[in-house]
Short mmCIF file of C-alpha atoms in Angstrom, two decimals:
data_model
loop_
_atom_site.label_atom_id
_atom_site.label_comp_id
_atom_site.label_asym_id
_atom_site.label_seq_id
_atom_site.Cartn_x
_atom_site.Cartn_y
_atom_site.Cartn_z
CA MET A 1 -23.45 -42.62 31.28
CA LEU A 2 -21.23 -39.58 31.91
CA VAL A 3 -18.31 -41.19 30.13
CA THR A 4 -20.51 -42.13 27.18
CA MET A 5 -21.89 -38.57 26.96
CA LYS A 6 -18.41 -37.00 26.98
CA ARG A 7 -17.19 -39.40 24.31
CA THR A 8 -20.21 -38.57 22.16
CA VAL A 9 -19.60 -34.84 22.57
CA LEU A 10 -15.90 -35.11 21.76
CA THR A 11 -16.66 -37.31 18.76
CA ARG A 12 -19.15 -34.78 17.41
CA ALA A 13 -16.76 -31.92 18.06
CA ALA A 14 -14.06 -33.71 16.07
CA GLU A 15 -16.35 -34.19 13.08
CA PRO A 16 -15.69 -31.68 10.18
CA ARG A 17 -18.04 -28.75 9.90
CA PRO A 18 -19.41 -27.41 6.56
CA GLN A 19 -17.53 -24.09 6.84
CA PRO A 20 -14.26 -24.59 8.77
CA ARG A 21 -12.70 -21.39 7.37
CA ARG A 22 -15.05 -18.96 9.09
CA ARG A 23 -13.73 -17.96 12.45
CA GLY A 24 -17.19 -16.91 13.60
CA ARG A 25 -18.65 -20.36 12.95
CA ARG A 26 -15.59 -21.95 14.56
CA ALA A 27 -16.05 -19.77 17.62
CA GLY A 28 -19.68 -20.84 17.72
CA ILE A 29 -18.68 -24.50 17.58
CA VAL A 30 -16.18 -24.06 20.39
CA ILE A 31 -18.75 -22.25 22.53
CA GLY A 32 -21.28 -24.97 21.80
CA VAL A 33 -18.83 -27.73 22.74
CA ILE A 34 -17.92 -26.00 26.00
CA ALA A 35 -21.59 -25.57 26.84
CA VAL A 36 -22.36 -29.22 26.18
CA LEU A 37 -19.31 -30.38 28.15
CA GLY A 38 -20.40 -28.18 31.04
CA LEU A 39 -23.83 -29.68 30.84
CA GLY A 40 -22.38 -33.17 30.90
CA ALA A 41 -20.23 -32.41 33.95
CA THR A 42 -23.15 -30.87 35.81
CA SER A 43 -25.58 -33.67 35.06
CA GLY A 44 -22.89 -36.24 35.86
CA GLY A 45 -22.25 -34.69 39.29
CA VAL A 46 -25.91 -34.79 40.11
CA ALA A 47 -26.19 -38.38 38.95
CA LEU A 48 -23.17 -39.56 40.95
CA GLY A 49 -24.32 -37.75 44.09
CA MET A 50 -27.81 -39.12 43.92
CA ILE A 51 -27.28 -42.74 42.87
CA PRO A 52 -29.21 -44.18 45.90
CA GLN A 53 -32.30 -42.29 44.75
CA PRO A 54 -33.26 -43.39 41.24
CA PHE A 55 -35.86 -40.64 40.92
CA ALA A 56 -33.25 -37.95 41.59
CA ALA A 57 -32.12 -38.21 38.00
CA ALA A 58 -35.30 -36.40 36.93
CA PRO A 59 -33.85 -32.89 37.46
CA ALA A 60 -31.25 -33.60 34.80
CA PRO A 61 -33.45 -32.41 31.91
CA ALA A 62 -33.59 -28.97 33.56
CA PRO A 63 -30.33 -27.82 31.87
CA SER A 64 -31.92 -28.67 28.51
CA ALA A 65 -32.20 -24.92 27.98
CA ALA A 66 -28.41 -24.75 27.71
CA PRO A 67 -28.30 -26.13 24.12
CA ALA A 68 -30.14 -22.97 23.12
CA GLN A 69 -26.83 -21.18 23.70
CA PRO A 70 -25.44 -22.12 20.24
CA SER A 71 -28.33 -20.13 18.74
CA GLY A 72 -26.40 -17.01 19.66
CA THR A 73 -23.21 -18.22 17.99
CA PRO A 74 -24.06 -16.82 14.51
CA THR A 75 -23.50 -13.36 16.00
CA PRO A 76 -19.68 -13.65 16.04
CA SER A 77 -19.81 -15.02 12.49
CA SER A 78 -20.52 -11.51 11.26
CA ALA A 79 -17.31 -10.17 12.81
CA PRO A 80 -14.97 -11.49 10.07
CA VAL A 81 -17.23 -9.87 7.47
CA VAL A 82 -16.51 -6.50 9.07
CA ASN A 83 -12.78 -7.17 9.43
CA GLU A 84 -12.10 -8.48 5.93
CA PRO A 85 -12.86 -5.27 3.97
CA THR A 86 -10.48 -3.28 6.17
CA SER A 87 -7.49 -4.78 4.36
CA THR A 88 -8.69 -3.80 0.88
CA PRO A 89 -7.54 -0.13 0.95
CA THR A 90 -3.90 -1.25 1.21
CA PRO A 91 -3.25 -1.56 -2.55
CA SER A 92 -4.46 2.00 -3.03
CA ALA A 93 -1.17 3.20 -1.53
CA THR A 94 0.74 1.80 -4.56
CA ALA A 95 1.51 4.65 -7.00
CA SER A 96 1.59 4.15 -10.76
CA ALA A 97 5.05 3.87 -12.29
CA GLY A 98 4.00 6.12 -15.15
CA ARG A 99 5.43 6.11 -18.68
CA ILE A 100 8.69 7.80 -19.67
CA PRO A 101 8.35 9.91 -22.86
CA THR A 102 9.95 8.51 -26.01
CA ASP A 103 11.53 11.79 -27.19
CA CYS A 104 12.46 15.15 -25.72
CA ARG A 105 9.82 17.22 -27.49
CA SER A 106 7.08 15.13 -25.84
CA VAL A 107 8.23 15.68 -22.24
CA VAL A 108 5.56 18.41 -21.94
CA PRO A 109 2.22 18.90 -23.75
CA ALA A 110 2.66 20.46 -27.20
CA SER A 111 0.60 23.47 -26.14
CA GLU A 112 3.07 24.21 -23.31
CA TYR A 113 6.35 23.63 -25.15
CA ASP A 114 7.06 27.16 -26.42
CA ARG A 115 5.95 28.79 -23.17
CA LEU A 116 8.26 26.64 -21.04
CA PHE A 117 11.39 26.42 -23.21
CA GLY A 118 11.13 29.69 -25.12
CA ASP A 119 14.15 30.34 -27.34
CA LEU A 120 16.31 27.62 -25.81
CA PRO A 121 17.00 25.13 -28.63
CA LEU A 122 16.77 21.42 -27.99
CA GLN A 123 20.18 19.82 -28.51
CA ASP A 124 19.05 16.27 -29.23
CA PRO A 125 15.34 15.79 -30.01
CA ALA A 126 15.65 12.01 -29.66
CA GLY A 127 17.17 12.29 -26.20
CA SER A 128 20.34 10.65 -24.94
CA PRO A 129 20.47 7.50 -22.82
CA TRP A 130 22.03 8.06 -19.44
CA GLY A 131 23.12 6.00 -16.50
CA THR A 132 24.99 3.40 -18.54
CA ASP A 133 28.38 4.49 -17.19
CA THR A 134 27.28 5.66 -13.77
CA ASP A 135 25.29 4.42 -10.79
CA ASP A 136 22.13 6.07 -12.15
CA PRO A 137 19.39 3.56 -12.99
CA VAL A 138 18.43 2.72 -16.56
CA PRO A 139 16.50 2.74 -18.82
CA GLY A 140 16.15 6.49 -18.99
CA MET A 141 16.38 9.56 -21.15
CA PHE A 142 18.31 12.82 -20.86
CA CYS A 143 17.35 16.04 -22.66
CA VAL A 144 19.19 19.37 -22.83
CA TRP A 145 17.99 22.81 -23.93
CA LEU A 146 21.01 25.11 -24.21
CA ASP A 147 21.25 28.86 -24.88
CA PRO A 148 23.07 29.31 -28.20
CA GLN A 149 24.61 32.56 -26.96
CA GLY A 150 26.83 30.59 -24.66
CA ASP A 151 25.96 32.45 -21.46
CA GLY A 152 25.32 29.20 -19.67
CA SER A 153 21.53 29.38 -19.65
CA ASN A 154 20.12 25.88 -20.00
CA ILE A 155 17.50 23.38 -18.92
CA SER A 156 18.26 19.69 -18.58
CA ILE A 157 15.68 17.01 -17.83
CA GLY A 158 16.37 13.38 -17.01
CA PHE A 159 14.07 10.41 -16.54
CA GLY A 160 14.75 7.04 -14.96
CA THR A 161 13.48 4.27 -12.71
CA THR A 162 14.60 3.30 -9.23
CA ASP A 163 13.37 1.87 -5.92
CA PRO A 164 9.90 3.34 -5.25
CA GLU A 165 10.80 3.77 -1.58
CA TRP A 166 13.96 5.79 -2.23
CA VAL A 167 13.85 9.54 -1.59
CA PRO A 168 16.82 11.99 -1.51
CA THR A 169 17.86 13.08 1.97
CA THR A 170 18.82 16.39 3.51
CA ASP A 171 22.38 15.07 3.78
CA ASP A 172 22.53 15.35 0.00
CA GLY A 173 21.31 18.94 0.12
CA TRP A 174 17.70 18.19 -0.81
CA ALA A 175 14.51 19.41 0.83
CA CYS A 176 11.66 16.99 0.08
CA VAL A 177 7.90 17.27 0.58
CA PRO A 178 4.98 15.00 -0.43
CA GLN A 179 3.31 16.06 -3.67
CA ASP A 180 0.84 14.47 -6.11
CA GLY A 181 1.24 10.99 -4.62
CA GLY A 182 5.03 11.16 -4.75
CA HIS A 183 7.86 13.29 -3.35
CA ARG A 184 9.16 16.58 -4.71
CA CYS A 185 12.68 17.59 -3.75
CA ALA A 186 14.44 20.88 -4.45
CA SER A 187 17.96 22.22 -4.20
CA ALA A 188 19.22 25.68 -5.12
CA VAL A 189 22.95 26.30 -5.55
CA PRO A 190 24.29 29.80 -6.39
CA GLU A 191 26.79 29.69 -9.22
CA GLY A 192 29.07 32.23 -7.57
CA THR A 193 30.16 33.80 -10.86
CA GLY A 194 27.76 36.13 -12.65
CA PRO A 195 24.01 36.43 -12.14
CA ARG A 196 23.35 32.76 -12.74
CA ASP A 197 21.67 30.41 -10.29
CA THR A 198 21.25 26.68 -10.72
CA THR A 199 18.05 25.18 -9.39
CA SER A 200 17.55 21.42 -9.27
CA THR A 201 14.18 19.72 -8.85
CA PHE A 202 13.70 16.02 -8.30
CA PHE A 203 10.35 14.20 -8.33
CA ILE A 204 9.80 10.49 -7.68
CA LYS A 205 6.55 8.56 -7.84
CA GLY A 206 5.93 4.83 -8.15
CA GLY A 207 9.59 4.12 -8.92
CA THR A 208 9.82 6.60 -11.82
CA TYR A 209 11.70 9.84 -11.29
CA ILE A 210 12.20 13.15 -13.04
CA GLY A 211 15.32 15.27 -12.56
CA ILE A 212 15.27 18.91 -13.69
CA THR A 213 18.24 21.28 -13.60
CA GLN A 214 17.80 24.91 -14.64
CA THR A 215 20.58 27.46 -14.93
CA ASN A 216 19.51 31.04 -15.51
CA ALA A 217 16.29 29.71 -17.06
CA PRO A 218 13.38 29.99 -14.62
CA THR A 219 10.05 28.48 -15.60
CA ASN A 220 6.53 28.36 -14.22
CA GLY A 221 4.81 24.96 -14.02
CA LEU A 222 7.49 22.88 -15.76
CA LEU A 223 7.32 19.96 -13.33
CA LYS A 224 3.51 19.88 -13.44
CA ALA A 225 3.59 19.77 -17.24
CA ILE A 226 6.05 16.85 -17.20
CA GLU A 227 3.97 14.99 -14.60
CA GLN A 228 0.99 15.28 -16.93
CA GLN A 229 2.93 13.56 -19.70
CA VAL A 230 4.34 10.78 -17.50
CA TRP A 231 1.36 9.95 -15.27
CA GLY A 232 -1.52 11.53 -17.19
#
């Protein structure tokens, strides 16, 4: 009888269950199988030890309360429900690649253009492609505002795309900090001749970057204005 019971249990355990993908239900099935196997071993030991006394088999129904154990198995089934949503916030870390402006006059909002560039004339309103003959990534656009007096005052702005994980390092002379979901890097290099200083600002977010170089042409809020045009 013990052998028959174990075979029956193993056969039932091998049968497919309605929801095999839920680890909680699977855990409940495993617990139920172990409980039934334990019951079979216990009742078998009693039966083998008490064969000379036919009436000794009566206590066997006592462990009948054990099958009630699977009733608690639905409890673990709720665990995967709690664990599954924890993985959903991961995509939120992905930053938007943004949209590179199509011409140099649209790199900042129209209402901010005169305030930021002042009397510096734009050399090429359509912008110039860059990176085709260098290691810089393409497609991109390069814009230059140059002082007509020839004193070297100018603003140049470049756009391009690259690896979203790449950030300039201190070995290259950059100091980078997190900003607006991306990284802002700055580098200031004194010209050495005359009262001119060149300040370079680099911002990368979602694989799109902005490079700004200003010589003797300080501005207030230029990067923020460009970010608004690229990422909205």
